PDB file of C-alpha atoms in Angstrom:
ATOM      1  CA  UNK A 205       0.000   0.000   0.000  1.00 47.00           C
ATOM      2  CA  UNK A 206       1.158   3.270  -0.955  1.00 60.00           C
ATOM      3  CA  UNK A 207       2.139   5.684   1.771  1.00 64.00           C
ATOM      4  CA  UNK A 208       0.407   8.927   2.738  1.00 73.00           C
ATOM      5  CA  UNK A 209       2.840  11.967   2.192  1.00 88.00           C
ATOM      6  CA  UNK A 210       3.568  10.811  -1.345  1.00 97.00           C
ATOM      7  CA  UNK A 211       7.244  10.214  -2.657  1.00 98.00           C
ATOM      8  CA  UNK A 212      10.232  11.635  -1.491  1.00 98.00           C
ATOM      9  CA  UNK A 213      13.633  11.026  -3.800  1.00 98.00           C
ATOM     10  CA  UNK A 214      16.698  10.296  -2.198  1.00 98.00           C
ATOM     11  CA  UNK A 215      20.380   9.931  -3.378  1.00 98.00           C
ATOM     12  CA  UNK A 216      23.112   9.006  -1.335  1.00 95.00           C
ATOM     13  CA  UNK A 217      20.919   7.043   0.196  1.00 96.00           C
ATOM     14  CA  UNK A 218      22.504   3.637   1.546  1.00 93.00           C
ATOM     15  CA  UNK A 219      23.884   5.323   4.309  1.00 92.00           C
ATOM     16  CA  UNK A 220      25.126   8.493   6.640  1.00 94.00           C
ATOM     17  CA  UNK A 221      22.797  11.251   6.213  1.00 96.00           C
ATOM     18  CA  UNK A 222      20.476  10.032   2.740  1.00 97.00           C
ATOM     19  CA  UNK A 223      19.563   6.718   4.848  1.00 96.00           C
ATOM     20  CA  UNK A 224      19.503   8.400   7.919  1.00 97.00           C
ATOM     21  CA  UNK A 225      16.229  11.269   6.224  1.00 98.00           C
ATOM     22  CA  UNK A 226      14.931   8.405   4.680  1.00 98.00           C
ATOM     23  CA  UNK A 227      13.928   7.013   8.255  1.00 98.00           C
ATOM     24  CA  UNK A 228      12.586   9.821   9.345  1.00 98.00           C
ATOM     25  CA  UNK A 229      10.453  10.857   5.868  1.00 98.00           C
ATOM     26  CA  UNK A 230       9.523   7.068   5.746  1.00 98.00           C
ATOM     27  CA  UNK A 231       7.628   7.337   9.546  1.00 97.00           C
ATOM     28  CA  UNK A 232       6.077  10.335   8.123  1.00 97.00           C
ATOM     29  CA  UNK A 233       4.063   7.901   5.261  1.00 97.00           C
ATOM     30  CA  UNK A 234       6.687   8.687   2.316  1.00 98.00           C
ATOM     31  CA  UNK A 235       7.282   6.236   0.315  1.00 98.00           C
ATOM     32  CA  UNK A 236      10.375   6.014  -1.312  1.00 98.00           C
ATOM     33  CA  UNK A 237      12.818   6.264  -3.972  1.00 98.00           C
ATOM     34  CA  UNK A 238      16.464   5.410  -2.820  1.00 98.00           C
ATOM     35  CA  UNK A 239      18.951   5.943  -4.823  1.00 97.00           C
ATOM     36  CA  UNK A 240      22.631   5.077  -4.400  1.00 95.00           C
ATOM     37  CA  UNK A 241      25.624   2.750  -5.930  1.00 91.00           C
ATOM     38  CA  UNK A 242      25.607   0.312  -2.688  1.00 91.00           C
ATOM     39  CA  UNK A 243      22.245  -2.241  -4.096  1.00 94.00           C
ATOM     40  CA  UNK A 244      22.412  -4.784  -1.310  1.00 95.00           C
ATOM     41  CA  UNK A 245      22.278  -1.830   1.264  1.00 93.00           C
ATOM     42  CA  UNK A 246      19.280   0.100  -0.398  1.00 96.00           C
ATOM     43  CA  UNK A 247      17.246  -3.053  -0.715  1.00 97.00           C
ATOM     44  CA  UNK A 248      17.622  -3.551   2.954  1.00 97.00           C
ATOM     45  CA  UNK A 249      16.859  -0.188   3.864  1.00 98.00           C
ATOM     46  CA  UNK A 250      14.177  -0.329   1.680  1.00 97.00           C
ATOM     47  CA  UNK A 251      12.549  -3.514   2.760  1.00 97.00           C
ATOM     48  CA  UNK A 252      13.138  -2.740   6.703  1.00 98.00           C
ATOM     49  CA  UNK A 253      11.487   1.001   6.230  1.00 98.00           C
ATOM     50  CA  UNK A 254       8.315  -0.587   3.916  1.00 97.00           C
ATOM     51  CA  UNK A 255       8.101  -3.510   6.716  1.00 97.00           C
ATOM     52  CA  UNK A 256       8.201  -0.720   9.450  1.00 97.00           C
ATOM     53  CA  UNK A 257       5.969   1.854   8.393  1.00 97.00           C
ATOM     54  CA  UNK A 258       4.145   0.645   5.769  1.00 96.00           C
ATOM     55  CA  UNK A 259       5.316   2.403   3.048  1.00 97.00           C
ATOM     56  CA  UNK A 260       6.518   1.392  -0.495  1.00 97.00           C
ATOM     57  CA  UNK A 261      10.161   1.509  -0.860  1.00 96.00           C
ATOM     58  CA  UNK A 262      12.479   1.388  -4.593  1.00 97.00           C
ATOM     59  CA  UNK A 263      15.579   0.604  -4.245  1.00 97.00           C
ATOM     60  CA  UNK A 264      17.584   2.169  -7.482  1.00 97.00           C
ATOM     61  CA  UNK A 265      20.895   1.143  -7.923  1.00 96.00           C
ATOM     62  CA  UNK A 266      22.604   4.147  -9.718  1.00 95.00           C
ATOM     63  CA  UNK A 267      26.103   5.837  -9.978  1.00 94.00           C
ATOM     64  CA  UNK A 268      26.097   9.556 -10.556  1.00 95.00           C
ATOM     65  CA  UNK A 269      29.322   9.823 -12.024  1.00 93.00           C
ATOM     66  CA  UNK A 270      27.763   8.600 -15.202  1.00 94.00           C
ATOM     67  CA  UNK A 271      26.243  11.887 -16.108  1.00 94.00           C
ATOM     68  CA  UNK A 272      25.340  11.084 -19.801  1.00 94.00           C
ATOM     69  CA  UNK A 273      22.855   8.999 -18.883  1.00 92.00           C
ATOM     70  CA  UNK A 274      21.491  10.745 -15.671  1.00 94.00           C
ATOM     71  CA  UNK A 275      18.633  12.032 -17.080  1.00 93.00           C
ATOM     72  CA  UNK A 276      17.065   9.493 -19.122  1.00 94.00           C
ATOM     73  CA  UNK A 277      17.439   6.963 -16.186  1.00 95.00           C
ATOM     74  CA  UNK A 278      16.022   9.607 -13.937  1.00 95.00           C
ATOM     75  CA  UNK A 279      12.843   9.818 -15.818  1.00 95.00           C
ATOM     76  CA  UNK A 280      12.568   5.565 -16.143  1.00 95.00           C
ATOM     77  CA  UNK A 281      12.403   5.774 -12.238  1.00 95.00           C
ATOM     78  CA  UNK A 282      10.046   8.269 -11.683  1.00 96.00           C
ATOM     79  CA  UNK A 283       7.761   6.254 -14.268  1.00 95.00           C
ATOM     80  CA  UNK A 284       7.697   4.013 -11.734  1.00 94.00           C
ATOM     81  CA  UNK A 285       7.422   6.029  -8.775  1.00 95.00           C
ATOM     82  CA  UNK A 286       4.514   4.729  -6.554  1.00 94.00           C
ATOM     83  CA  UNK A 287       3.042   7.822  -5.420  1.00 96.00           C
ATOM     84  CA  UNK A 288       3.602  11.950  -6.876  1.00 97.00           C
ATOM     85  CA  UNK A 289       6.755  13.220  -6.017  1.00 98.00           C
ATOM     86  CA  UNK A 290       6.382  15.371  -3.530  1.00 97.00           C
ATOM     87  CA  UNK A 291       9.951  15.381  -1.854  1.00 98.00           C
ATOM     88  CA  UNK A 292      13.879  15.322  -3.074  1.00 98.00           C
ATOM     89  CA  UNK A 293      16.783  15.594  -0.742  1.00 98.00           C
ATOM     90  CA  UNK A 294      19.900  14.868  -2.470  1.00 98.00           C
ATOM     91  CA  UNK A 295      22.704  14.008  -0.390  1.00 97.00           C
ATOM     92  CA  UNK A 296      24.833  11.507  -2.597  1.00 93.00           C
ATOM     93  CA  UNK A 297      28.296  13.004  -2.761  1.00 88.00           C
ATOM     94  CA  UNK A 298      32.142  12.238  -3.170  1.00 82.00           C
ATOM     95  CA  UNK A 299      35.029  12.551  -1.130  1.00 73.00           C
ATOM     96  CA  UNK A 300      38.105  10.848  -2.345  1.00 74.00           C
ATOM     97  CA  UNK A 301      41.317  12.351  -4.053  1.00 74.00           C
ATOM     98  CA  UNK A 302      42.197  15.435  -1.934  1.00 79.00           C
ATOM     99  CA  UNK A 303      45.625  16.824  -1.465  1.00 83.00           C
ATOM    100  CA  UNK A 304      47.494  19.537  -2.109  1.00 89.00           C
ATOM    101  CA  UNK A 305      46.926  21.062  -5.406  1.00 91.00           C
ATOM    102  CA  UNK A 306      50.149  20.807  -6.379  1.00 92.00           C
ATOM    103  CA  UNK A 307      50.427  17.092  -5.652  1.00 89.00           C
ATOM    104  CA  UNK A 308      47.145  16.610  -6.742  1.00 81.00           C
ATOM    105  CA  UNK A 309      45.651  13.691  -9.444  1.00 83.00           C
ATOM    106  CA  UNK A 310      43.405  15.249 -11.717  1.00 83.00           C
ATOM    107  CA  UNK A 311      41.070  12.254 -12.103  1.00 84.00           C
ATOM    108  CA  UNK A 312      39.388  12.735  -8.727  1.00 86.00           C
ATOM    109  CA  UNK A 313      39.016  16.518  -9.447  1.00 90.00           C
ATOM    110  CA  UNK A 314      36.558  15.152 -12.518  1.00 92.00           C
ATOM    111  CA  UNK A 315      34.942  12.369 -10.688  1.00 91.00           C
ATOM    112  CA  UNK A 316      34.304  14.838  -7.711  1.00 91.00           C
ATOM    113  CA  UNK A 317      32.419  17.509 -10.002  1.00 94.00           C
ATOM    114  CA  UNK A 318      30.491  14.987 -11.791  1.00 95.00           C
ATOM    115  CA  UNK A 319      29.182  13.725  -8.691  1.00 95.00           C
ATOM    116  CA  UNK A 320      29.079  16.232  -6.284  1.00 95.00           C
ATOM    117  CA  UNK A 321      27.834  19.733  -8.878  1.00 97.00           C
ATOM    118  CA  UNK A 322      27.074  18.161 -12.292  1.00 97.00           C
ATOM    119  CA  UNK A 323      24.737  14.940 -10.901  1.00 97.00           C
ATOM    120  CA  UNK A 324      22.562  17.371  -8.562  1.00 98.00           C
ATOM    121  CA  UNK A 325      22.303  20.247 -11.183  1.00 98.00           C
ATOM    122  CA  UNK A 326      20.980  17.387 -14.003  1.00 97.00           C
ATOM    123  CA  UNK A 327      18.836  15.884 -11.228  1.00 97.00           C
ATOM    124  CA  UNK A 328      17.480  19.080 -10.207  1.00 97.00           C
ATOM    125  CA  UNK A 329      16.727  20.223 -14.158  1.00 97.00           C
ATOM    126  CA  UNK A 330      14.524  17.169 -14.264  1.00 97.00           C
ATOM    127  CA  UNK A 331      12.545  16.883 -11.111  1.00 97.00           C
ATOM    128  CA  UNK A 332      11.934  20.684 -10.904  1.00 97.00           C
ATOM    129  CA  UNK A 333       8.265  19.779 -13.266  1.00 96.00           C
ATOM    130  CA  UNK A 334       7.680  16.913 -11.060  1.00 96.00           C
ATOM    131  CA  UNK A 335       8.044  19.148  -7.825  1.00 97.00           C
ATOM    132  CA  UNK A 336       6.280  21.953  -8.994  1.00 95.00           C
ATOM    133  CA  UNK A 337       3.636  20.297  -9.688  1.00 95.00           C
ATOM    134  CA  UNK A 338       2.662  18.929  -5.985  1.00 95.00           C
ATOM    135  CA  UNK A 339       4.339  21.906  -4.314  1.00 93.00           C
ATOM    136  CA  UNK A 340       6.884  19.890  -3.426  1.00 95.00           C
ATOM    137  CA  UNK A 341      10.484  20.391  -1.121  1.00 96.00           C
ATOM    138  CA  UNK A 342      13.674  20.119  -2.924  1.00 98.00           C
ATOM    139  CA  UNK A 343      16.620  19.814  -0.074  1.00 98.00           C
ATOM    140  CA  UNK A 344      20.344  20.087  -1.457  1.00 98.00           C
ATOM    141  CA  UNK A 345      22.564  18.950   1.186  1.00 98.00           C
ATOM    142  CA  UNK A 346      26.145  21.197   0.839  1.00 97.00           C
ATOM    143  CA  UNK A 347      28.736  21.285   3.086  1.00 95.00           C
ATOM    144  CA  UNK A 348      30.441  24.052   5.134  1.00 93.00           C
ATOM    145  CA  UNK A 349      33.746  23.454   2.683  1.00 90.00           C
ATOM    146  CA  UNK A 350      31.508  25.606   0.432  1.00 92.00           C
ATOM    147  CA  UNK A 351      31.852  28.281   2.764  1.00 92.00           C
ATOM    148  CA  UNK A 352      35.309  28.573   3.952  1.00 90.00           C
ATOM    149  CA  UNK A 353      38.947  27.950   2.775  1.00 89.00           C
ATOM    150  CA  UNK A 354      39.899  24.563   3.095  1.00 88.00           C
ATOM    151  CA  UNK A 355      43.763  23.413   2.376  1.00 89.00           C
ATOM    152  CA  UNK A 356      44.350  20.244   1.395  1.00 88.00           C
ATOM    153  CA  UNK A 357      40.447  19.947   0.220  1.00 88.00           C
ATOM    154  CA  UNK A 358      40.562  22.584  -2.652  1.00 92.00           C
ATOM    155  CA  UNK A 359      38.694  20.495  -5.322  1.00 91.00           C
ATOM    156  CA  UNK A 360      36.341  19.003  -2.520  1.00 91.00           C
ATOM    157  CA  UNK A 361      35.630  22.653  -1.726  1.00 93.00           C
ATOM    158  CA  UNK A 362      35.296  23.924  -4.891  1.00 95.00           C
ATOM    159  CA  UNK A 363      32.156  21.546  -6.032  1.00 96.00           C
ATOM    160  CA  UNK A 364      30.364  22.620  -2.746  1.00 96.00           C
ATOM    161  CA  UNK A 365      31.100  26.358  -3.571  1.00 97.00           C
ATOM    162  CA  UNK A 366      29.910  25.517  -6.726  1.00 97.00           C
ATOM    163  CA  UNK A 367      26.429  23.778  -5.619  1.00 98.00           C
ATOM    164  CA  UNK A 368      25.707  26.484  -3.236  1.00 98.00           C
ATOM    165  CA  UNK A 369      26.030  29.208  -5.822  1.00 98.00           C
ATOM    166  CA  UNK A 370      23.505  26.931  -8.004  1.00 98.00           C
ATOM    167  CA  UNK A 371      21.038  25.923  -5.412  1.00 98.00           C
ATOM    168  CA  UNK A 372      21.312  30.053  -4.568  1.00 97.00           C
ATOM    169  CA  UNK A 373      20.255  31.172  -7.879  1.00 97.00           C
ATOM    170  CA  UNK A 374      18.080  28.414  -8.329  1.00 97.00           C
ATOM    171  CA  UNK A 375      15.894  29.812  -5.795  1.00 95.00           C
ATOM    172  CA  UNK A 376      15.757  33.327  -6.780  1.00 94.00           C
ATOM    173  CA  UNK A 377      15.013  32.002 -10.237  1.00 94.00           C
ATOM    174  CA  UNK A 378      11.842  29.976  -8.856  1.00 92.00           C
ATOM    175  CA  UNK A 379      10.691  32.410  -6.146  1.00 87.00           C
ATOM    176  CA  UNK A 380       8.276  33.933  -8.475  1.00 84.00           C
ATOM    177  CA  UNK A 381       6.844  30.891  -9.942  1.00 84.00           C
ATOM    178  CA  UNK A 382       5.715  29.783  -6.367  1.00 81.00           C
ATOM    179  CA  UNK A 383       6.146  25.822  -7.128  1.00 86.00           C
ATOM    180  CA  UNK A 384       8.255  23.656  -5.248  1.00 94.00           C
ATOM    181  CA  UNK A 385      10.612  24.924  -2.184  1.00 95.00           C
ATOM    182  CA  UNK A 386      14.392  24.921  -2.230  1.00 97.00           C
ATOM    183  CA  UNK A 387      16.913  24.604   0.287  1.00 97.00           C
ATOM    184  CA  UNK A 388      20.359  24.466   0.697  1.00 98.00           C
ATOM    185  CA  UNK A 389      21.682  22.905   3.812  1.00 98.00           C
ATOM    186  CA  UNK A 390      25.316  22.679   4.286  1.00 97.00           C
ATOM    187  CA  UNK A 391      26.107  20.739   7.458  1.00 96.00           C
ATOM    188  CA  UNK A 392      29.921  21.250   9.270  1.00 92.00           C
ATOM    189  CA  UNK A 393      31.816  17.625  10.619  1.00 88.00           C
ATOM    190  CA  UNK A 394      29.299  14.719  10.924  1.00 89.00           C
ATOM    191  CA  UNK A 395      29.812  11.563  11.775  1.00 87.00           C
ATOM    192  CA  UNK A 396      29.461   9.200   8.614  1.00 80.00           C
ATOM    193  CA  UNK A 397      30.925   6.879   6.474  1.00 74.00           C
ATOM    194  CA  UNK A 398      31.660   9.800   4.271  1.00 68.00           C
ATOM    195  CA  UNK A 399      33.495  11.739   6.900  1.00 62.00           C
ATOM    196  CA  UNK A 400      35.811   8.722   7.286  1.00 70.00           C
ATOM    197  CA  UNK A 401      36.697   8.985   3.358  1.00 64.00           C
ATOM    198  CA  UNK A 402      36.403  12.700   2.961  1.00 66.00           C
ATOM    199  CA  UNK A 403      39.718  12.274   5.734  1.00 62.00           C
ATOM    200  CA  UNK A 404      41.456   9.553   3.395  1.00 63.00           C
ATOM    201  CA  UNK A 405      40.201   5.883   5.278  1.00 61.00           C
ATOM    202  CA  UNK A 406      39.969   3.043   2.175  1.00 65.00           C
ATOM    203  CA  UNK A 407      37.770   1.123   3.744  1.00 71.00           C
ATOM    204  CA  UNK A 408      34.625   3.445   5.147  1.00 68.00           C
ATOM    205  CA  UNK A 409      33.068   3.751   8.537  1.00 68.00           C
ATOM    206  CA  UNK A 410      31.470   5.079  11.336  1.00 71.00           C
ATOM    207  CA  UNK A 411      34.077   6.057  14.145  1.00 74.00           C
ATOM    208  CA  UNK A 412      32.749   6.773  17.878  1.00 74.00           C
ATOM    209  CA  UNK A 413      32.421  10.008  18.695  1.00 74.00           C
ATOM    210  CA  UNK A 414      35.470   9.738  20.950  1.00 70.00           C
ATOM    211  CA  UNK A 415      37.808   9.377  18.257  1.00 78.00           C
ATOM    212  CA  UNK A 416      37.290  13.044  17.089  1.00 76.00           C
ATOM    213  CA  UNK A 417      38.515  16.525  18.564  1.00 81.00           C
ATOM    214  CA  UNK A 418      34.919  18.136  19.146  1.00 81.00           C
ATOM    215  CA  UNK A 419      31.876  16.089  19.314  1.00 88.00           C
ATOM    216  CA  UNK A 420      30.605  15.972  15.616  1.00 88.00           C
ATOM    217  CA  UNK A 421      27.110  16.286  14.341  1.00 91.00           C
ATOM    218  CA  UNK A 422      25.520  12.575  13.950  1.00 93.00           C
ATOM    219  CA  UNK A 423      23.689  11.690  10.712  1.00 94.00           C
ATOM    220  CA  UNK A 424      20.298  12.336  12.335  1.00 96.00           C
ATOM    221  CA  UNK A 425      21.566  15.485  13.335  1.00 96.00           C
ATOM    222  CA  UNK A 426      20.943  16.801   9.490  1.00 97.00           C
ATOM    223  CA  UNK A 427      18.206  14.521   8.566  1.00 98.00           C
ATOM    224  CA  UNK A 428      16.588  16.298  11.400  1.00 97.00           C
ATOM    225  CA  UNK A 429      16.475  19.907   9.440  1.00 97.00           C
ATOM    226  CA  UNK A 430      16.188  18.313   6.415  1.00 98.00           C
ATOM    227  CA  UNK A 431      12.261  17.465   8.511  1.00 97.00           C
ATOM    228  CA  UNK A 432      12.489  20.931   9.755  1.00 97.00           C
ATOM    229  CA  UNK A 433      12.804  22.869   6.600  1.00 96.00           C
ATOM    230  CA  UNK A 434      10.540  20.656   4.882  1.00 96.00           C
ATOM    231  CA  UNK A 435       7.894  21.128   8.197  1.00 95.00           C
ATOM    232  CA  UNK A 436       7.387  25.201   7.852  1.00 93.00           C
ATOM    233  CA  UNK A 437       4.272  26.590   6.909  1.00 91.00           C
ATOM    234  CA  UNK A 438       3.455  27.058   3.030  1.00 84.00           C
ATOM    235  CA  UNK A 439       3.618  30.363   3.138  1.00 86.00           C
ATOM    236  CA  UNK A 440       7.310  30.400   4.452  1.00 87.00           C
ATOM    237  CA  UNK A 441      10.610  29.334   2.844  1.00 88.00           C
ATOM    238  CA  UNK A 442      13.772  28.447   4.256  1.00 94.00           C
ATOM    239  CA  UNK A 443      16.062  28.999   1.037  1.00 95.00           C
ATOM    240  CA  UNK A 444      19.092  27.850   3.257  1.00 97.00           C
ATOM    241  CA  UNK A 445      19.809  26.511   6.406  1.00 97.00           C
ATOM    242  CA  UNK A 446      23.834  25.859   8.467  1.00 96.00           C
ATOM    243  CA  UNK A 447      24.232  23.195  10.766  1.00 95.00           C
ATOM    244  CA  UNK A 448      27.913  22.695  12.575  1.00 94.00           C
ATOM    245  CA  UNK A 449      29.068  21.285  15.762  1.00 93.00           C
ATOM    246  CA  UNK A 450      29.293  23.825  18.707  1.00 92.00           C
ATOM    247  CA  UNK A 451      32.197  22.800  19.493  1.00 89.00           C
ATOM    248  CA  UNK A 452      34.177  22.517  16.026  1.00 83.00           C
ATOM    249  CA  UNK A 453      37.855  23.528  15.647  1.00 78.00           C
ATOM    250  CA  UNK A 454      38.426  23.388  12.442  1.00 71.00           C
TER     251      UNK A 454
END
């Protein structure tokens, strides 16, 4: 049975903070579309949340590095969507190959803007009609690195500059259309998988939150505004929203 809320979009979704808003949107009666590279974790996460809460839950296997064929596999899922769209949060993103600049291997630099600008700005082109049409919420998840200088993490950095300055004129350009919502939330340290890569581990985890300098934000930390922004009132719109540690010495 179809959930209640309609469907909410997710990438990055087989773990850290795309698995972690699933949960929470899921108890809310969205069903779901996850998408991510891991399969074997989104069809779990997909099977425990439909089990739980009684929503429908797609598991979509999908790596958004290959940007030629982003949008045409894009629309094949939401044919198959099982409600209207009526959420994205996009929080898929990629954090090996940093360095020095000088030292640096230009590869990463192009696997890291295909994944972490060019993927969200194709997926965004093409769920923008579906959105608008339900009044939907379309949450970008940044990063403080788009904020700051960040040595050692220049490419890293520059893709979340980058998506900020999109997901900023993206909402001026759809402010007077009135059709779906847009936010940008760009979240400081957190305590993911992601984290463990973004600060060069092969094989990624979790750590405890003993292991770090300042106690980091956990996943559900930013799945948590993610509900927030996508909780205010019709009539308001959070265009963009920080989260960071209060303790982070950075």
């Amino acid at each position: 049975m179809p959930g209640t809320a309609g469907t909410a979009l997710i990438t990055g979704a087989s773990s850290g903070i795309g698995a972690a808003t699933a949960r929470r949107l899921a108890a809310r009666g969205y069903d779901l579309i996850l998408i991510a590279r891991r399969e074997e974790r989104l069809k779990a996460l997909a099977g425990e949340l439909s089990a739980e809460h009684g929503v429908a839950g797609l598991a979509v296997p999908l790596d958004l590095e290959q940007t030629d064929e982003l949008s045409d596999a894009l629309t094949d899922v939401l044919a198959t969507a099982p409600s209207p769209l009526a959420a994205a949060v996009l929080a898929a993103g990629h954090g090996r190959g940093h360095g020095p600049v000088r030292e640096a291997d230009a590869g990463p630099w192009e696997s890291q803007l295909r994944v972490n600008l060019l993927a969200p700005m194709l997926l965004v082109r093409r769920l923008l009609p579906e959105l608008d049409a339900t009044g939907g919420d379309l949450v970008v998840i940044g990063s403080l690195f788009g904020t700051r200088p960040s040595p050692g993490y220049a490419a890293y950095a520059a893709t979340k500059y980058g998506l900020a300055g999109f997901v900023r004129s993206l909402a001026e350009e759809e402010r007077p259309s009135g059709g779906c919502r847009i936010c940008l939330i760009s979240p400081g340290a957190t305590n993911t998988e992601f984290a463990s890569v973004l600060a060069g581990a092969r094989d990624p985890r979790v750590h405890d939150v003993t292991d770090w300098p300042y106690h980091p934000l956990l996943a559900e930390d930013v799945a948590a505004g993610v509900e927030w922004v996508m909780d205010r009132p019709a009539h308001a719109r959070v265009t963009e929203l920080t989260v960071d540690p209060i303790d982070a010495r950075y």
